[in-house]
CSV table of C-alpha atoms in Angstrom, one decimal:
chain,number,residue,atom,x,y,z
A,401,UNK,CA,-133.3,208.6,-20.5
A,402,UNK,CA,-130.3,210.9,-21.8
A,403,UNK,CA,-131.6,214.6,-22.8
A,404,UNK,CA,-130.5,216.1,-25.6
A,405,UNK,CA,-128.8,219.6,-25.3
A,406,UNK,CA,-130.5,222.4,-26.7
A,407,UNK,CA,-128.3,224.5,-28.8
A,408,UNK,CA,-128.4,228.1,-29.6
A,409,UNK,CA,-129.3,229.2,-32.5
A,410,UNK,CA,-127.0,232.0,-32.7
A,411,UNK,CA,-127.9,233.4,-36.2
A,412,UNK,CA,-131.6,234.1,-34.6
A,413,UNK,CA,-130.2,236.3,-32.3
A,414,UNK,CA,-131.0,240.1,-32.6
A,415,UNK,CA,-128.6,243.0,-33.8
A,416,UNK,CA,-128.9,246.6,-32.7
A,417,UNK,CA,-126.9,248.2,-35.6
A,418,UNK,CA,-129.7,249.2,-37.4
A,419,UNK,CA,-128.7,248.1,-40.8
A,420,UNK,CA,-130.8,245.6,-43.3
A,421,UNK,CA,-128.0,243.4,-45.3
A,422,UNK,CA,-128.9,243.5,-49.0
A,423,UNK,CA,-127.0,240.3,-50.1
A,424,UNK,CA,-126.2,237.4,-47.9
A,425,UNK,CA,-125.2,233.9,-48.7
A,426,UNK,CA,-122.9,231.1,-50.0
A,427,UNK,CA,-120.8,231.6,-53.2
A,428,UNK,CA,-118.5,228.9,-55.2
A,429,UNK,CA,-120.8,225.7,-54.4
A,430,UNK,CA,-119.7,223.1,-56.9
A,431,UNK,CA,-122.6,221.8,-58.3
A,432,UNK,CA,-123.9,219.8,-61.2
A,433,UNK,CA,-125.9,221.6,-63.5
A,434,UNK,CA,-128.1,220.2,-66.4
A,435,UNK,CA,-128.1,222.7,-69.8
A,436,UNK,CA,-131.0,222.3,-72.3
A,437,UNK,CA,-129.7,222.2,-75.3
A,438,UNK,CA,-131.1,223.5,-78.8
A,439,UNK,CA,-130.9,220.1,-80.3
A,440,UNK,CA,-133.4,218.9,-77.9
A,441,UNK,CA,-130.9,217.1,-75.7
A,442,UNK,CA,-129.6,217.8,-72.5
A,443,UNK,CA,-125.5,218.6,-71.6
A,444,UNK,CA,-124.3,218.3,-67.6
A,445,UNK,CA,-122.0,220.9,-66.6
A,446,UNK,CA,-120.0,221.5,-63.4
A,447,UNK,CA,-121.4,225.1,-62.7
A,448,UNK,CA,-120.2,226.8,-59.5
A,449,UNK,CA,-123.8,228.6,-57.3
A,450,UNK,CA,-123.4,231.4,-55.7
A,451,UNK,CA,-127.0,232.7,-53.7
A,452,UNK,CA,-128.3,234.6,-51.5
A,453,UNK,CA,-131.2,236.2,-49.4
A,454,UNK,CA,-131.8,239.9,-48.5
A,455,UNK,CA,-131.6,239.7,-44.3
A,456,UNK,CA,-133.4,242.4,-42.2
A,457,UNK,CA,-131.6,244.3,-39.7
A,458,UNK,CA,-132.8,242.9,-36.4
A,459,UNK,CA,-131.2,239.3,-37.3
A,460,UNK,CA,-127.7,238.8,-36.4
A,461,UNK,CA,-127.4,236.1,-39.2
A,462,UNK,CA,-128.9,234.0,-42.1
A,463,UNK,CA,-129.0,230.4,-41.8
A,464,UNK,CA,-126.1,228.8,-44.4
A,465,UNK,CA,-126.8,225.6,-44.2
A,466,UNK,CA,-130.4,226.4,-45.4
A,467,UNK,CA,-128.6,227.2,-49.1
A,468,UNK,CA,-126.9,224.3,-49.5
A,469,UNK,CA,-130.2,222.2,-48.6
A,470,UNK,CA,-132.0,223.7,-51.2
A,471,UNK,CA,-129.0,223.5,-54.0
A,472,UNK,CA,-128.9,219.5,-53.5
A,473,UNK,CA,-132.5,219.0,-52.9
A,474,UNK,CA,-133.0,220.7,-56.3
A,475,UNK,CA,-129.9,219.1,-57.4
A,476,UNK,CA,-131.0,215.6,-56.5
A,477,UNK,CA,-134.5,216.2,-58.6
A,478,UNK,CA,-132.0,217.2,-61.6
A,479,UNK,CA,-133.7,220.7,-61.6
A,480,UNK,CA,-130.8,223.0,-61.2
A,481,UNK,CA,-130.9,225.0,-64.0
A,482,UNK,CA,-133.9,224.0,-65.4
A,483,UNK,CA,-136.2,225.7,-62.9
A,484,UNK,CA,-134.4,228.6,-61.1
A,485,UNK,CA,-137.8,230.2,-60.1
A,486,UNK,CA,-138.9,227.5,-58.2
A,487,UNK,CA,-135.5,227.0,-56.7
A,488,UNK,CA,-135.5,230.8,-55.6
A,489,UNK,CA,-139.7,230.2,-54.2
A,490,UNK,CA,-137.6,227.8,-52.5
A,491,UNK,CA,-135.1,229.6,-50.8
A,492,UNK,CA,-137.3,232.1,-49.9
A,493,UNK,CA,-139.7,230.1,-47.9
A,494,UNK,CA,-136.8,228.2,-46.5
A,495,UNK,CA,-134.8,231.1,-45.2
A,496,UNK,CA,-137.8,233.6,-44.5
A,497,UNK,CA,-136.6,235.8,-46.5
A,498,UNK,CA,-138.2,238.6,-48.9
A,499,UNK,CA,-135.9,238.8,-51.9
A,500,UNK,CA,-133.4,236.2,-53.2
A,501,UNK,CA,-130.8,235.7,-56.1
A,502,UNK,CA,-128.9,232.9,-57.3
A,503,UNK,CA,-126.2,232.6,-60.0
A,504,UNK,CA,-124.4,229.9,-61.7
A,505,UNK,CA,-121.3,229.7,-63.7
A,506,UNK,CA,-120.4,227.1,-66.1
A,507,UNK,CA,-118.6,226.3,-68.9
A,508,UNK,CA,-120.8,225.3,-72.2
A,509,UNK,CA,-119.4,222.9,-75.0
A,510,UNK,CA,-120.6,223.4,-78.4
A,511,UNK,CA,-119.2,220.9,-81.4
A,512,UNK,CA,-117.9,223.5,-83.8
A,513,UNK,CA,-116.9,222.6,-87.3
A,514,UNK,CA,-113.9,224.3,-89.2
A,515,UNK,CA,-115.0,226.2,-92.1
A,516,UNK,CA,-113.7,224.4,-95.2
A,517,UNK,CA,-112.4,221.3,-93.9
A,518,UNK,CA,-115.5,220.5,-92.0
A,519,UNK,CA,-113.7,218.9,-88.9
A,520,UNK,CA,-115.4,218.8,-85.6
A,521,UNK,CA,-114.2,219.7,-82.5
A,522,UNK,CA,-116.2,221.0,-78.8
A,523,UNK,CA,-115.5,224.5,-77.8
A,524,UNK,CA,-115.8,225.4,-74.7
A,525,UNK,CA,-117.6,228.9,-73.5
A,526,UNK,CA,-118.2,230.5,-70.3
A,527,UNK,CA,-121.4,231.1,-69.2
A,528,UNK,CA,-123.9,232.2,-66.9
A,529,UNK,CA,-128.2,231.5,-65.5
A,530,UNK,CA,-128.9,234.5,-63.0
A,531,UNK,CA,-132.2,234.4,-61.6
A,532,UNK,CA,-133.6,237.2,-58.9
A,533,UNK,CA,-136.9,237.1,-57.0
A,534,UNK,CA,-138.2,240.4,-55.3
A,535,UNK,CA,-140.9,242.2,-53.4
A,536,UNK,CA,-144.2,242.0,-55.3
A,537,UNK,CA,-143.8,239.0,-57.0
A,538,UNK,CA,-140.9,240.4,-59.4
A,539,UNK,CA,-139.0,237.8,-61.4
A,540,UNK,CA,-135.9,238.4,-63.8
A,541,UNK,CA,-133.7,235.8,-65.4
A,542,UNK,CA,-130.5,236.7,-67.5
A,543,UNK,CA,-128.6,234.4,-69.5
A,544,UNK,CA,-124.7,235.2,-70.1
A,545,UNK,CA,-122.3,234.4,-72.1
A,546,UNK,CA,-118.5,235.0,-73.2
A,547,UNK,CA,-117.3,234.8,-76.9
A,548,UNK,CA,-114.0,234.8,-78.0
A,549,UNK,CA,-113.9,236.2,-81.4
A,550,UNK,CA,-111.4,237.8,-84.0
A,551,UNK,CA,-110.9,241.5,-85.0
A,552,UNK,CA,-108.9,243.4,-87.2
A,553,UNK,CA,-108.2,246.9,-87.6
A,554,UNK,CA,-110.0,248.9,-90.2
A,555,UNK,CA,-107.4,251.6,-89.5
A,556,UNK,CA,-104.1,249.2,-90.0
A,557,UNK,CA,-105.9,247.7,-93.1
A,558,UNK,CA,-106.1,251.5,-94.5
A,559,UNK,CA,-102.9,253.1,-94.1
A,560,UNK,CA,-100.4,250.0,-94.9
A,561,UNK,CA,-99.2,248.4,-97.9
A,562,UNK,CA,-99.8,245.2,-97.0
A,563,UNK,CA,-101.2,243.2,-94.1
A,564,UNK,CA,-103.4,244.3,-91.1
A,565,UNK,CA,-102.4,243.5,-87.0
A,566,UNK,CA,-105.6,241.3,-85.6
A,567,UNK,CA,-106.2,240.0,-82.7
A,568,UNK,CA,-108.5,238.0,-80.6
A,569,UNK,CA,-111.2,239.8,-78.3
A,570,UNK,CA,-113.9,238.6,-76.1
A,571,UNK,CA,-117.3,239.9,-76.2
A,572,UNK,CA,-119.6,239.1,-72.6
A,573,UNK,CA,-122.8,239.4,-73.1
A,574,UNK,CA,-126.0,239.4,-70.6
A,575,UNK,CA,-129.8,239.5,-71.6
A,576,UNK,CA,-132.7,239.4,-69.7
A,577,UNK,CA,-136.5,237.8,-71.5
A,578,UNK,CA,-139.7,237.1,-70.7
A,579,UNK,CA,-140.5,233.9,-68.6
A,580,UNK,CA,-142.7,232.7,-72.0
A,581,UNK,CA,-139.5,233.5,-74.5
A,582,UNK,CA,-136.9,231.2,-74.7
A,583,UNK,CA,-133.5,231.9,-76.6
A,584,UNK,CA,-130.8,229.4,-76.7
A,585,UNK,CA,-127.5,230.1,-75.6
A,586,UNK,CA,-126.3,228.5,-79.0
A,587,UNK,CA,-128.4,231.1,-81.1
A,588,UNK,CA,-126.8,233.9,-78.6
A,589,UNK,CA,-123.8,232.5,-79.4
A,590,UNK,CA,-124.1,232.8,-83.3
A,591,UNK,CA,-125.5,236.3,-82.7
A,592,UNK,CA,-121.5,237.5,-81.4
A,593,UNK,CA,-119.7,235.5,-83.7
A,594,UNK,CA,-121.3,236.6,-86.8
A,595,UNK,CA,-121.0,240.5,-85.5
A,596,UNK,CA,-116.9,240.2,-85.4
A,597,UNK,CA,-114.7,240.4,-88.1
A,598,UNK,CA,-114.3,236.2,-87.4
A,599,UNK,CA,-115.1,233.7,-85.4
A,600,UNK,CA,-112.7,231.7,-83.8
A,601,UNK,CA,-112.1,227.9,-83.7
A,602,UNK,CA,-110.7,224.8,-81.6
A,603,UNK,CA,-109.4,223.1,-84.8
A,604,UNK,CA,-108.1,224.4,-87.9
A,605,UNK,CA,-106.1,222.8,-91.0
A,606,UNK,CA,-104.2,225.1,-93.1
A,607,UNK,CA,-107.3,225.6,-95.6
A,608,UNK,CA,-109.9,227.0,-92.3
A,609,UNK,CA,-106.6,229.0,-91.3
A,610,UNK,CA,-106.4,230.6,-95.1
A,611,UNK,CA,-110.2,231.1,-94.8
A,612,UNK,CA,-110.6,232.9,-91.3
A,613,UNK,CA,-107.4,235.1,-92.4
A,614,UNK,CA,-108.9,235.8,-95.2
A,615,UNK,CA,-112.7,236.8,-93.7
A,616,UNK,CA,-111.0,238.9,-91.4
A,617,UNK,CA,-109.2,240.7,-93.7
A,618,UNK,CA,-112.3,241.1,-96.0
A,619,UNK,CA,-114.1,242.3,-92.2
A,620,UNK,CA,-112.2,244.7,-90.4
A,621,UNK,CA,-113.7,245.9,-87.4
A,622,UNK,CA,-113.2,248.2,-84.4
A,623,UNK,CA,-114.8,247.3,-80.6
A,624,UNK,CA,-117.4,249.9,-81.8
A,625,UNK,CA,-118.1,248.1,-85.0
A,626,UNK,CA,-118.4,245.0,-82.4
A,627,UNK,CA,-120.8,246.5,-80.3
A,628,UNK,CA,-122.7,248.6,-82.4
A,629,UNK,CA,-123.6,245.1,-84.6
A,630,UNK,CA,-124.5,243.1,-81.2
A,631,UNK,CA,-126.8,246.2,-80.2
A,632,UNK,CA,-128.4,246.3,-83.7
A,633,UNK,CA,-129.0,242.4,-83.5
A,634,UNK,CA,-130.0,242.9,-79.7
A,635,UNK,CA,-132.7,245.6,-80.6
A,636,UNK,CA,-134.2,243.8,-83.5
A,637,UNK,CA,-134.9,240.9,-81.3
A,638,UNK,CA,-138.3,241.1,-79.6
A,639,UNK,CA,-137.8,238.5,-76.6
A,640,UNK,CA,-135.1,240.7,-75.5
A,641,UNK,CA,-135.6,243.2,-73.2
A,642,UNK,CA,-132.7,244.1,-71.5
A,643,UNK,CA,-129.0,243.6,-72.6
A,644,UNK,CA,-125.9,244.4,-71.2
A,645,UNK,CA,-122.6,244.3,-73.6
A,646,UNK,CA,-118.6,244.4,-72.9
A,647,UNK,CA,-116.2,244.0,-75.9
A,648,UNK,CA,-112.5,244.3,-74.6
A,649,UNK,CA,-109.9,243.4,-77.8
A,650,UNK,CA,-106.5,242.1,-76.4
A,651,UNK,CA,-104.3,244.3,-79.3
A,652,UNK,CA,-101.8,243.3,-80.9
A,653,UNK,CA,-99.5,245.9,-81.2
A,654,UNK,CA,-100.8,248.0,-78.0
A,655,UNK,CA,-99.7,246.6,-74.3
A,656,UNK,CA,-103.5,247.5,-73.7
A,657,UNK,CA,-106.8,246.5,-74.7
A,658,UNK,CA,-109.1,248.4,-76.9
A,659,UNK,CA,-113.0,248.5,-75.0
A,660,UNK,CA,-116.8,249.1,-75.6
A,661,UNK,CA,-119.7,249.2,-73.5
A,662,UNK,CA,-123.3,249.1,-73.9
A,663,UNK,CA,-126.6,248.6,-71.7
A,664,UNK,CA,-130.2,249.0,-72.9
A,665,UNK,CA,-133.3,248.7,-71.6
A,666,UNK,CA,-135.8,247.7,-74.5
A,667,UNK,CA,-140.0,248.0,-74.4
């Protein structure tokens, strides 16, 4: 009867360095990821994973393969995304490990009408689910987002005779809720867009393009008008309990961006 070889487990192996590895893992797994959306249905993204384990200082390695195991088993039970606790629970038992995080990217398609003419077209946004599982039991989830929106210049609406530069910016957002609270990266969504001076569109006939001009002009805004409306919105909202908020406005007439920042923790 042939034997088979026993091979080393090399990863096992002790270190002598003396130092505990916060983060180890796999990052940029392509996987399929399936989005609840507000309308009650469900949308199936191609998300990119990136997760990890904390690994104590007297093992050489973590065991890779382990990550990837879990991703398609959870993957194959069309739970990615829908329960990132359990996945983590997962991991953690799997890879013997005390804390764990996991992250996925994606881009999220919303059907977004033009204001006057009413045609539909999807719009794509790029998102986030981070989940992270600690000592004692500790659980957080934040949900990301970036939204391109439009601003225009209080300041060059003020001091010219006619016309005002705009431009486009990008507000990234990230919030953290209770595991009982659930807010729907549409709502989140709406949130930004109303805060800017416009929202922007995928598809727009020369009446929406009259409009938008025209609601931006009526809505100048700086970054800190940006920001200071998301925080306002972000405060009054009682699910929320941590945010984190980056406006960066790609000028016009500058060869630099205008920028705001903003992190809270709320009660």
């Amino acid at each position: 009867v042939e034997m088979k070889t026993q091979l080393k487990d090399i990863q096992s192996q002790s270190d002598n360095r003396g130092i505990d590895i916060q983060k180890v893992g796999v990052k940029n797994v392509e996987v399929p990821l399936i989005i609840q959306r507000k309308n009650n249905t469900e949308q199936t993204v191609s998300a990119k994973a990136r997760i990890s384990v904390d690994l104590p200082q007297n093992y050489k390695g973590t065991h890779m393969s382990r990550f990837i195991e879990v991703l398609t088993d959870w993957g194959q039970k069309n739970l990615l995304g829908v329960d990132i606790k359990g996945c983590l629970l997962d991991v953690l038992e799997k890879l013997n490990a005390q804390s764990a995080e996991l992250r996925f990217d994606f881009k999220y398609f919303i059907d977004k009408q033009a204001p006057i003419s009413g045609l539909s077209s999807p719009m794509g946004y790029d998102c986030s689910f981070e989940g992270y599982y600690g000592k004692g039991g500790i659980y957080k989830f934040i949900l990301g987002v970036e939204v391109p929106v439009t601003t225009l210049c209080p300041c060059s609406k003020e001091i010219s005779e006619f016309g005002a530069h705009n431009q486009r910016a990008v507000v990234k957002a990230r919030i953290s809720y209770n595991e009982d609270s659930m807010i729907w990266l549409e709502d989140l969504i709406t949130t930004i867009e109303n805060s800017a001076s416009s929202p922007v569109y995928p598809l727009l006939k020369r009446e929406d393009e009259k409009f938008v001009t025209e609601l931006a002009y009526k809505n100048p805004k700086f970054v800190e008008d940006v920001l200071r409306d998301v925080v306002l919105q972000f405060r009054e909202n009682e699910k929320i309990n941590w945010f984190e908020i980056d406006c960066e406005s790609f000028e016009s007439i500058h060869n630099h961006s205008a920028w705001a920042y903003q992190q809270e923790f709320l009660s």
